[in-house]
PDB file of C-alpha atoms in Angstrom:
ATOM      1  CA  ASP A   1      11.286 -23.858 -15.899  1.00 66.00           C
ATOM      2  CA  GLN A   2       8.405 -23.592 -12.808  1.00 78.00           C
ATOM      3  CA  GLN A   3      10.439 -21.824 -10.214  1.00 91.00           C
ATOM      4  CA  VAL A   4       7.197 -22.028  -7.542  1.00 94.00           C
ATOM      5  CA  LYS A   5       5.177 -24.883  -8.027  1.00 94.00           C
ATOM      6  CA  GLN A   6       1.682 -25.339  -6.202  1.00 95.00           C
ATOM      7  CA  ASN A   7      -0.028 -28.742  -7.299  1.00 90.00           C
ATOM      8  CA  SER A   8      -2.972 -28.767  -5.952  1.00 94.00           C
ATOM      9  CA  PRO A   9      -5.171 -25.822  -7.502  1.00 93.00           C
ATOM     10  CA  SER A  10      -7.844 -26.748  -4.961  1.00 95.00           C
ATOM     11  CA  LEU A  11      -8.750 -27.845  -1.607  1.00 97.00           C
ATOM     12  CA  SER A  12     -11.844 -27.413  -0.039  1.00 97.00           C
ATOM     13  CA  VAL A  13     -12.047 -27.781   4.375  1.00 97.00           C
ATOM     14  CA  GLN A  14     -15.032 -27.807   6.972  1.00 97.00           C
ATOM     15  CA  GLU A  15     -14.927 -25.219   8.961  1.00 97.00           C
ATOM     16  CA  GLY A  16     -13.251 -24.828  12.121  1.00 97.00           C
ATOM     17  CA  ARG A  17     -11.105 -27.438  10.485  1.00 97.00           C
ATOM     18  CA  ILE A  18      -7.283 -26.669   9.608  1.00 98.00           C
ATOM     19  CA  SER A  19      -7.200 -26.409   5.821  1.00 98.00           C
ATOM     20  CA  ILE A  20      -2.833 -26.859   4.810  1.00 98.00           C
ATOM     21  CA  LEU A  21      -1.953 -24.945   1.617  1.00 98.00           C
ATOM     22  CA  ASN A  22       1.743 -26.172  -0.187  1.00 97.00           C
ATOM     23  CA  CYS A  23       4.221 -24.995  -2.353  1.00 97.00           C
ATOM     24  CA  ASP A  24       7.217 -26.009  -3.952  1.00 97.00           C
ATOM     25  CA  TYR A  25      10.081 -24.822  -4.960  1.00 96.00           C
ATOM     26  CA  THR A  26      13.329 -25.007  -7.415  1.00 95.00           C
ATOM     27  CA  ASN A  27      15.430 -21.811  -6.847  1.00 91.00           C
ATOM     28  CA  SER A  28      17.837 -23.057  -3.784  1.00 91.00           C
ATOM     29  CA  MET A  29      18.847 -18.863  -4.570  1.00 90.00           C
ATOM     30  CA  PHE A  30      14.994 -18.084  -2.797  1.00 92.00           C
ATOM     31  CA  ASP A  31      16.021 -16.497   0.606  1.00 90.00           C
ATOM     32  CA  TYR A  32      12.536 -15.504   1.425  1.00 91.00           C
ATOM     33  CA  PHE A  33       8.551 -17.200   0.991  1.00 94.00           C
ATOM     34  CA  LEU A  34       5.864 -15.253   0.836  1.00 94.00           C
ATOM     35  CA  TRP A  35       1.718 -15.997   0.597  1.00 96.00           C
ATOM     36  CA  TYR A  36      -0.491 -13.858  -0.473  1.00 96.00           C
ATOM     37  CA  LYS A  37      -4.542 -14.007  -0.227  1.00 96.00           C
ATOM     38  CA  LYS A  38      -6.194 -13.248  -3.597  1.00 94.00           C
ATOM     39  CA  TYR A  39     -10.150 -12.317  -3.636  1.00 93.00           C
ATOM     40  CA  PRO A  40     -12.486 -12.656  -6.888  1.00 88.00           C
ATOM     41  CA  ALA A  41     -12.012  -8.888  -8.219  1.00 82.00           C
ATOM     42  CA  GLU A  42      -9.012  -7.389  -6.312  1.00 89.00           C
ATOM     43  CA  GLY A  43      -6.021  -7.646  -6.090  1.00 92.00           C
ATOM     44  CA  PRO A  44      -3.661  -9.875  -4.452  1.00 94.00           C
ATOM     45  CA  THR A  45      -3.143  -8.858  -0.958  1.00 94.00           C
ATOM     46  CA  PHE A  46       0.370 -10.265   2.162  1.00 93.00           C
ATOM     47  CA  LEU A  47      -0.669 -12.524   4.020  1.00 96.00           C
ATOM     48  CA  ILE A  48       2.586 -13.459   5.699  1.00 95.00           C
ATOM     49  CA  SER A  49       6.344 -14.169   4.988  1.00 94.00           C
ATOM     50  CA  ILE A  50       8.997 -16.146   6.258  1.00 95.00           C
ATOM     51  CA  SER A  51      12.987 -16.043   5.848  1.00 93.00           C
ATOM     52  CA  SER A  52      15.392 -19.285   4.439  1.00 93.00           C
ATOM     53  CA  ILE A  53      16.857 -18.445   8.147  1.00 94.00           C
ATOM     54  CA  LYS A  54      13.741 -19.819   9.550  1.00 95.00           C
ATOM     55  CA  ASP A  55      11.862 -22.699   9.320  1.00 96.00           C
ATOM     56  CA  LYS A  56       8.383 -21.437  11.081  1.00 97.00           C
ATOM     57  CA  ASN A  57       6.735 -17.886  11.351  1.00 97.00           C
ATOM     58  CA  GLU A  58       3.528 -17.626  12.928  1.00 97.00           C
ATOM     59  CA  ASP A  59       1.375 -14.967  12.590  1.00 96.00           C
ATOM     60  CA  GLY A  60      -2.933 -15.735  14.073  1.00 97.00           C
ATOM     61  CA  ARG A  61      -4.765 -17.938  13.116  1.00 97.00           C
ATOM     62  CA  PHE A  62      -1.310 -18.137  10.084  1.00 98.00           C
ATOM     63  CA  THR A  63       1.739 -20.603   9.840  1.00 98.00           C
ATOM     64  CA  VAL A  64       4.199 -20.781   7.423  1.00 98.00           C
ATOM     65  CA  PHE A  65       6.696 -23.888   7.714  1.00 98.00           C
ATOM     66  CA  LEU A  66       9.461 -24.058   5.987  1.00 97.00           C
ATOM     67  CA  ASN A  67      12.006 -27.132   5.050  1.00 97.00           C
ATOM     68  CA  LYS A  68      14.864 -25.715   2.839  1.00 95.00           C
ATOM     69  CA  SER A  69      16.188 -29.415   2.651  1.00 95.00           C
ATOM     70  CA  ALA A  70      13.282 -31.097   0.588  1.00 96.00           C
ATOM     71  CA  LYS A  71      12.388 -27.066  -1.278  1.00 96.00           C
ATOM     72  CA  HIS A  72       8.701 -27.506   0.494  1.00 97.00           C
ATOM     73  CA  LEU A  73       7.092 -24.951   2.070  1.00 96.00           C
ATOM     74  CA  SER A  74       3.514 -25.243   3.482  1.00 97.00           C
ATOM     75  CA  LEU A  75       1.187 -22.938   4.824  1.00 98.00           C
ATOM     76  CA  HIS A  76      -1.491 -23.634   7.832  1.00 98.00           C
ATOM     77  CA  ILE A  77      -4.660 -22.100   8.764  1.00 98.00           C
ATOM     78  CA  VAL A  78      -6.577 -22.718  12.010  1.00 97.00           C
ATOM     79  CA  PRO A  79      -9.644 -22.961  12.590  1.00 97.00           C
ATOM     80  CA  SER A  80     -10.287 -22.393   8.982  1.00 98.00           C
ATOM     81  CA  GLN A  81     -13.484 -19.844   8.624  1.00 97.00           C
ATOM     82  CA  PRO A  82     -15.586 -18.840   5.267  1.00 96.00           C
ATOM     83  CA  GLY A  83     -13.825 -15.697   4.823  1.00 96.00           C
ATOM     84  CA  ASP A  84     -10.869 -17.231   4.111  1.00 97.00           C
ATOM     85  CA  SER A  85     -12.206 -18.930   1.098  1.00 97.00           C
ATOM     86  CA  ALA A  86      -9.645 -16.871  -1.079  1.00 97.00           C
ATOM     87  CA  VAL A  87      -6.722 -18.255  -3.975  1.00 96.00           C
ATOM     88  CA  TYR A  88      -4.052 -18.540  -1.816  1.00 97.00           C
ATOM     89  CA  PHE A  89      -0.785 -17.673  -3.980  1.00 96.00           C
ATOM     90  CA  CYS A  90       3.266 -19.131  -2.980  1.00 96.00           C
ATOM     91  CA  GLY A  91       5.915 -16.558  -3.864  1.00 94.00           C
ATOM     92  CA  GLY A  92       9.687 -16.809  -3.479  1.00 93.00           C
ATOM     93  CA  ARG A  93      12.344 -13.449  -3.444  1.00 89.00           C
ATOM     94  CA  ASP A  94      15.512 -14.290  -5.101  1.00 85.00           C
ATOM     95  CA  SER A  95      18.883 -13.291  -3.251  1.00 82.00           C
ATOM     96  CA  GLY A  96      20.681 -11.614  -6.049  1.00 75.00           C
ATOM     97  CA  SER A  97      20.184  -8.444  -7.446  1.00 62.00           C
ATOM     98  CA  ALA A  98      17.603  -8.118  -9.270  1.00 66.00           C
ATOM     99  CA  ARG A  99      15.449  -9.475  -6.098  1.00 74.00           C
ATOM    100  CA  GLN A 100      12.782 -11.347  -8.654  1.00 81.00           C
ATOM    101  CA  LEU A 101       9.577 -12.389  -6.651  1.00 86.00           C
ATOM    102  CA  THR A 102       7.913 -15.710  -9.028  1.00 90.00           C
ATOM    103  CA  PHE A 103       4.902 -17.178  -8.250  1.00 93.00           C
ATOM    104  CA  GLY A 104       3.711 -20.166  -8.330  1.00 93.00           C
ATOM    105  CA  SER A 105       0.168 -20.813 -10.207  1.00 92.00           C
ATOM    106  CA  GLY A 106      -2.387 -20.643  -6.973  1.00 94.00           C
ATOM    107  CA  THR A 107      -4.509 -22.500  -4.664  1.00 96.00           C
ATOM    108  CA  GLN A 108      -7.990 -22.497  -4.533  1.00 96.00           C
ATOM    109  CA  LEU A 109      -9.061 -22.479  -0.602  1.00 98.00           C
ATOM    110  CA  THR A 110     -13.278 -23.281   0.067  1.00 98.00           C
ATOM    111  CA  VAL A 111     -13.542 -22.962   3.683  1.00 97.00           C
ATOM    112  CA  LEU A 112     -16.834 -24.725   3.865  1.00 96.00           C
ATOM    113  CA  PRO A 113     -19.235 -23.704   6.452  1.00 92.00           C
TER     114      PRO A 113
ATOM    115  CA  LYS B   1      -2.699   6.616   2.397  1.00 61.00           C
ATOM    116  CA  ALA B   2      -4.537   5.986  -1.129  1.00 74.00           C
ATOM    117  CA  GLY B   3      -2.965   2.242  -2.332  1.00 92.00           C
ATOM    118  CA  VAL B   4      -2.074   0.645  -5.993  1.00 96.00           C
ATOM    119  CA  THR B   5      -4.204   2.709  -9.155  1.00 96.00           C
ATOM    120  CA  GLN B   6      -4.403   0.630 -12.298  1.00 97.00           C
ATOM    121  CA  THR B   7      -6.543   2.380 -15.075  1.00 97.00           C
ATOM    122  CA  PRO B   8      -7.728   0.885 -16.828  1.00 97.00           C
ATOM    123  CA  ARG B   9     -10.464  -1.238 -14.712  1.00 96.00           C
ATOM    124  CA  TYR B  10     -11.623  -3.188 -17.790  1.00 96.00           C
ATOM    125  CA  LEU B  11     -11.219  -3.005 -21.428  1.00 96.00           C
ATOM    126  CA  ILE B  12     -11.973  -5.111 -24.388  1.00 97.00           C
ATOM    127  CA  LYS B  13      -9.477  -5.635 -27.676  1.00 97.00           C
ATOM    128  CA  THR B  14      -9.210  -6.835 -30.738  1.00 97.00           C
ATOM    129  CA  ARG B  15      -6.697  -8.988 -32.152  1.00 97.00           C
ATOM    130  CA  GLY B  16      -3.986  -6.784 -34.088  1.00 97.00           C
ATOM    131  CA  GLN B  17      -4.338  -3.640 -31.892  1.00 97.00           C
ATOM    132  CA  GLN B  18      -2.331  -2.713 -29.155  1.00 98.00           C
ATOM    133  CA  VAL B  19      -3.077  -1.335 -25.360  1.00 98.00           C
ATOM    134  CA  THR B  20      -1.920   0.770 -22.996  1.00 98.00           C
ATOM    135  CA  LEU B  21      -2.672   0.304 -18.934  1.00 98.00           C
ATOM    136  CA  SER B  22      -1.256   2.450 -16.487  1.00 98.00           C
ATOM    137  CA  CYS B  23      -0.184   1.785 -12.652  1.00 98.00           C
ATOM    138  CA  SER B  24       0.418   4.669 -10.125  1.00 97.00           C
ATOM    139  CA  PRO B  25       2.201   3.329  -7.138  1.00 96.00           C
ATOM    140  CA  ILE B  26       1.698   4.010  -3.571  1.00 94.00           C
ATOM    141  CA  SER B  27       3.073   7.489  -2.891  1.00 93.00           C
ATOM    142  CA  GLY B  28       6.915   7.032  -2.036  1.00 90.00           C
ATOM    143  CA  HIS B  29       6.568   3.605  -3.731  1.00 91.00           C
ATOM    144  CA  ARG B  30       9.455   3.594  -6.346  1.00 90.00           C
ATOM    145  CA  SER B  31       9.729   0.228  -7.296  1.00 91.00           C
ATOM    146  CA  VAL B  32       7.540  -0.932  -9.206  1.00 94.00           C
ATOM    147  CA  SER B  33       6.232  -4.444 -10.876  1.00 94.00           C
ATOM    148  CA  TRP B  34       3.914  -5.874 -13.424  1.00 96.00           C
ATOM    149  CA  TYR B  35       2.366  -9.400 -13.548  1.00 95.00           C
ATOM    150  CA  GLN B  36      -0.256 -11.573 -15.521  1.00 96.00           C
ATOM    151  CA  GLN B  37      -2.729 -13.486 -14.273  1.00 93.00           C
ATOM    152  CA  THR B  38      -4.418 -16.513 -16.376  1.00 89.00           C
ATOM    153  CA  PRO B  39      -6.518 -19.319 -15.321  1.00 79.00           C
ATOM    154  CA  GLY B  40      -4.042 -21.807 -14.376  1.00 73.00           C
ATOM    155  CA  GLN B  41      -1.046 -19.663 -15.122  1.00 78.00           C
ATOM    156  CA  GLY B  42      -0.673 -18.220 -11.668  1.00 85.00           C
ATOM    157  CA  LEU B  43       0.930 -15.010 -11.531  1.00 91.00           C
ATOM    158  CA  GLN B  44       3.099 -14.425 -13.866  1.00 92.00           C
ATOM    159  CA  PHE B  45       6.424 -11.771 -13.788  1.00 91.00           C
ATOM    160  CA  LEU B  46       6.487  -9.284 -16.519  1.00 94.00           C
ATOM    161  CA  PHE B  47       8.696  -6.458 -15.489  1.00 91.00           C
ATOM    162  CA  GLU B  48      10.243  -4.429 -12.536  1.00 91.00           C
ATOM    163  CA  TYR B  49      10.612  -0.900 -13.134  1.00 92.00           C
ATOM    164  CA  PHE B  50      12.910   1.567 -10.906  1.00 90.00           C
ATOM    165  CA  SER B  51      14.172   4.882 -10.901  1.00 89.00           C
ATOM    166  CA  GLU B  52      13.118   4.911 -14.525  1.00 92.00           C
ATOM    167  CA  THR B  53      15.122   1.599 -15.346  1.00 92.00           C
ATOM    168  CA  GLN B  54      13.758  -1.360 -15.981  1.00 91.00           C
ATOM    169  CA  ARG B  55      15.549  -3.556 -13.613  1.00 87.00           C
ATOM    170  CA  ASN B  56      13.827  -6.983 -14.326  1.00 86.00           C
ATOM    171  CA  LYS B  57      12.307  -8.746 -17.100  1.00 89.00           C
ATOM    172  CA  GLY B  58       9.838 -12.029 -17.505  1.00 89.00           C
ATOM    173  CA  ASN B  59       9.677 -14.322 -20.277  1.00 89.00           C
ATOM    174  CA  PHE B  60       7.179 -12.693 -22.380  1.00 94.00           C
ATOM    175  CA  PRO B  61       7.852 -11.946 -26.284  1.00 95.00           C
ATOM    176  CA  GLY B  62       9.026  -8.455 -27.121  1.00 95.00           C
ATOM    177  CA  ARG B  63       5.348  -6.959 -28.012  1.00 97.00           C
ATOM    178  CA  PHE B  64       5.317  -6.303 -24.271  1.00 97.00           C
ATOM    179  CA  SER B  65       6.884  -2.898 -22.771  1.00 96.00           C
ATOM    180  CA  GLY B  66       6.560  -0.262 -20.159  1.00 96.00           C
ATOM    181  CA  ARG B  67       8.020   2.130 -19.111  1.00 96.00           C
ATOM    182  CA  GLN B  68       8.249   3.879 -15.802  1.00 96.00           C
ATOM    183  CA  PHE B  69       8.367   8.058 -15.150  1.00 96.00           C
ATOM    184  CA  SER B  70       9.794  10.158 -12.520  1.00 94.00           C
ATOM    185  CA  ASN B  71       7.127   9.981 -10.559  1.00 93.00           C
ATOM    186  CA  SER B  72       7.250   6.058 -10.441  1.00 94.00           C
ATOM    187  CA  ARG B  73       3.450   5.891 -12.153  1.00 96.00           C
ATOM    188  CA  SER B  74       4.790   3.258 -14.964  1.00 97.00           C
ATOM    189  CA  GLU B  75       2.946   2.054 -18.684  1.00 98.00           C
ATOM    190  CA  MET B  76       3.466  -1.464 -19.875  1.00 97.00           C
ATOM    191  CA  ASN B  77       2.093  -2.215 -23.331  1.00 98.00           C
ATOM    192  CA  VAL B  78       1.146  -4.696 -25.473  1.00 97.00           C
ATOM    193  CA  SER B  79       1.280  -4.777 -29.229  1.00 96.00           C
ATOM    194  CA  THR B  80      -0.616  -6.717 -31.819  1.00 97.00           C
ATOM    195  CA  LEU B  81      -2.375  -8.195 -29.502  1.00 97.00           C
ATOM    196  CA  GLU B  82      -3.538 -11.899 -29.128  1.00 97.00           C
ATOM    197  CA  LEU B  83      -5.973 -14.294 -28.121  1.00 96.00           C
ATOM    198  CA  GLY B  84      -4.189 -15.057 -25.393  1.00 94.00           C
ATOM    199  CA  ASP B  85      -2.970 -11.998 -24.074  1.00 96.00           C
ATOM    200  CA  SER B  86      -6.935 -11.936 -21.931  1.00 96.00           C
ATOM    201  CA  ALA B  87      -5.613 -11.149 -19.094  1.00 96.00           C
ATOM    202  CA  LEU B  88      -5.673  -9.982 -15.501  1.00 95.00           C
ATOM    203  CA  TYR B  89      -2.346  -7.707 -15.559  1.00 97.00           C
ATOM    204  CA  LEU B  90      -1.566  -6.563 -11.728  1.00 96.00           C
ATOM    205  CA  CYS B  91       0.619  -4.220 -10.790  1.00 97.00           C
ATOM    206  CA  ALA B  92       2.393  -4.122  -7.791  1.00 95.00           C
ATOM    207  CA  SER B  93       5.009  -1.401  -6.091  1.00 93.00           C
ATOM    208  CA  SER B  94       6.521  -1.542  -2.691  1.00 89.00           C
ATOM    209  CA  LEU B  95      10.061   0.445  -0.925  1.00 83.00           C
ATOM    210  CA  GLU B  96      13.351  -0.115  -1.799  1.00 70.00           C
ATOM    211  CA  GLY B  97      15.039  -2.595   0.846  1.00 61.00           C
ATOM    212  CA  ARG B  98      12.275  -4.464   2.203  1.00 55.00           C
ATOM    213  CA  THR B  99      11.976  -8.023   2.556  1.00 60.00           C
ATOM    214  CA  GLY B 100       9.419  -8.576  -0.747  1.00 67.00           C
ATOM    215  CA  GLU B 101       6.139  -7.430   0.172  1.00 83.00           C
ATOM    216  CA  LEU B 102       3.889  -5.507  -2.758  1.00 89.00           C
ATOM    217  CA  PHE B 103       1.946  -4.601  -2.824  1.00 93.00           C
ATOM    218  CA  PHE B 104      -0.897  -4.767  -5.757  1.00 95.00           C
ATOM    219  CA  GLY B 105      -3.827  -2.542  -7.105  1.00 96.00           C
ATOM    220  CA  GLU B 106      -6.697  -4.324  -8.610  1.00 95.00           C
ATOM    221  CA  GLY B 107      -5.803  -4.630 -12.041  1.00 96.00           C
ATOM    222  CA  SER B 108      -6.459  -3.972 -15.431  1.00 97.00           C
ATOM    223  CA  ARG B 109      -8.697  -7.304 -17.062  1.00 96.00           C
ATOM    224  CA  LEU B 110      -7.665  -7.228 -20.406  1.00 97.00           C
ATOM    225  CA  THR B 111     -10.861  -9.015 -23.059  1.00 96.00           C
ATOM    226  CA  VAL B 112      -8.951  -9.647 -26.951  1.00 97.00           C
ATOM    227  CA  LEU B 113     -11.425 -10.246 -28.860  1.00 96.00           C
TER     228      LEU B 113
END
């Protein structure tokens, strides 16, 4: 049972344009969502997060939107840069005592110069 | 501040063997989580340790085990290796009480022949 789904394995965007990465979840107990970025041969690094009580969080070029009724969140990168090319993982944090962080399968973003 | 350190970075084993991977968390972090990354499967949660106790466990067979020491360092062990165990094994540490941000190591790349 995949609690977090990233249905697009890959996405290509032209430099300077907007990148939109999508994520769907099924677990209603998630109270926090996080995005991580991963370059080859490196561990994932934290990018941006959002609490379930909010619908938007912005940090520079990165904005995450949360639609709780649809159980959907998206990460917007504007403008996209070649250095943004990486695998992006969406994760949901369970509000239960275990506080487990469950990730999706990732989306490979390629920003073309 | 030193990051999460994982050893070894690369290793090759044959089917039926066992392997032990090591993780040293960021100083002051008492929670250590392990994830398996395979193509198409994303980051799959293995287990989490806090104060030497396994707090949470993912859906993996009993061949996968772990432990945490009093200095918060953690090890995971995989016995009777199978070809499908070939993956990148990632360790992450976090501060208790934070909203879920994990700090990942660079991973241990295991190849089973």
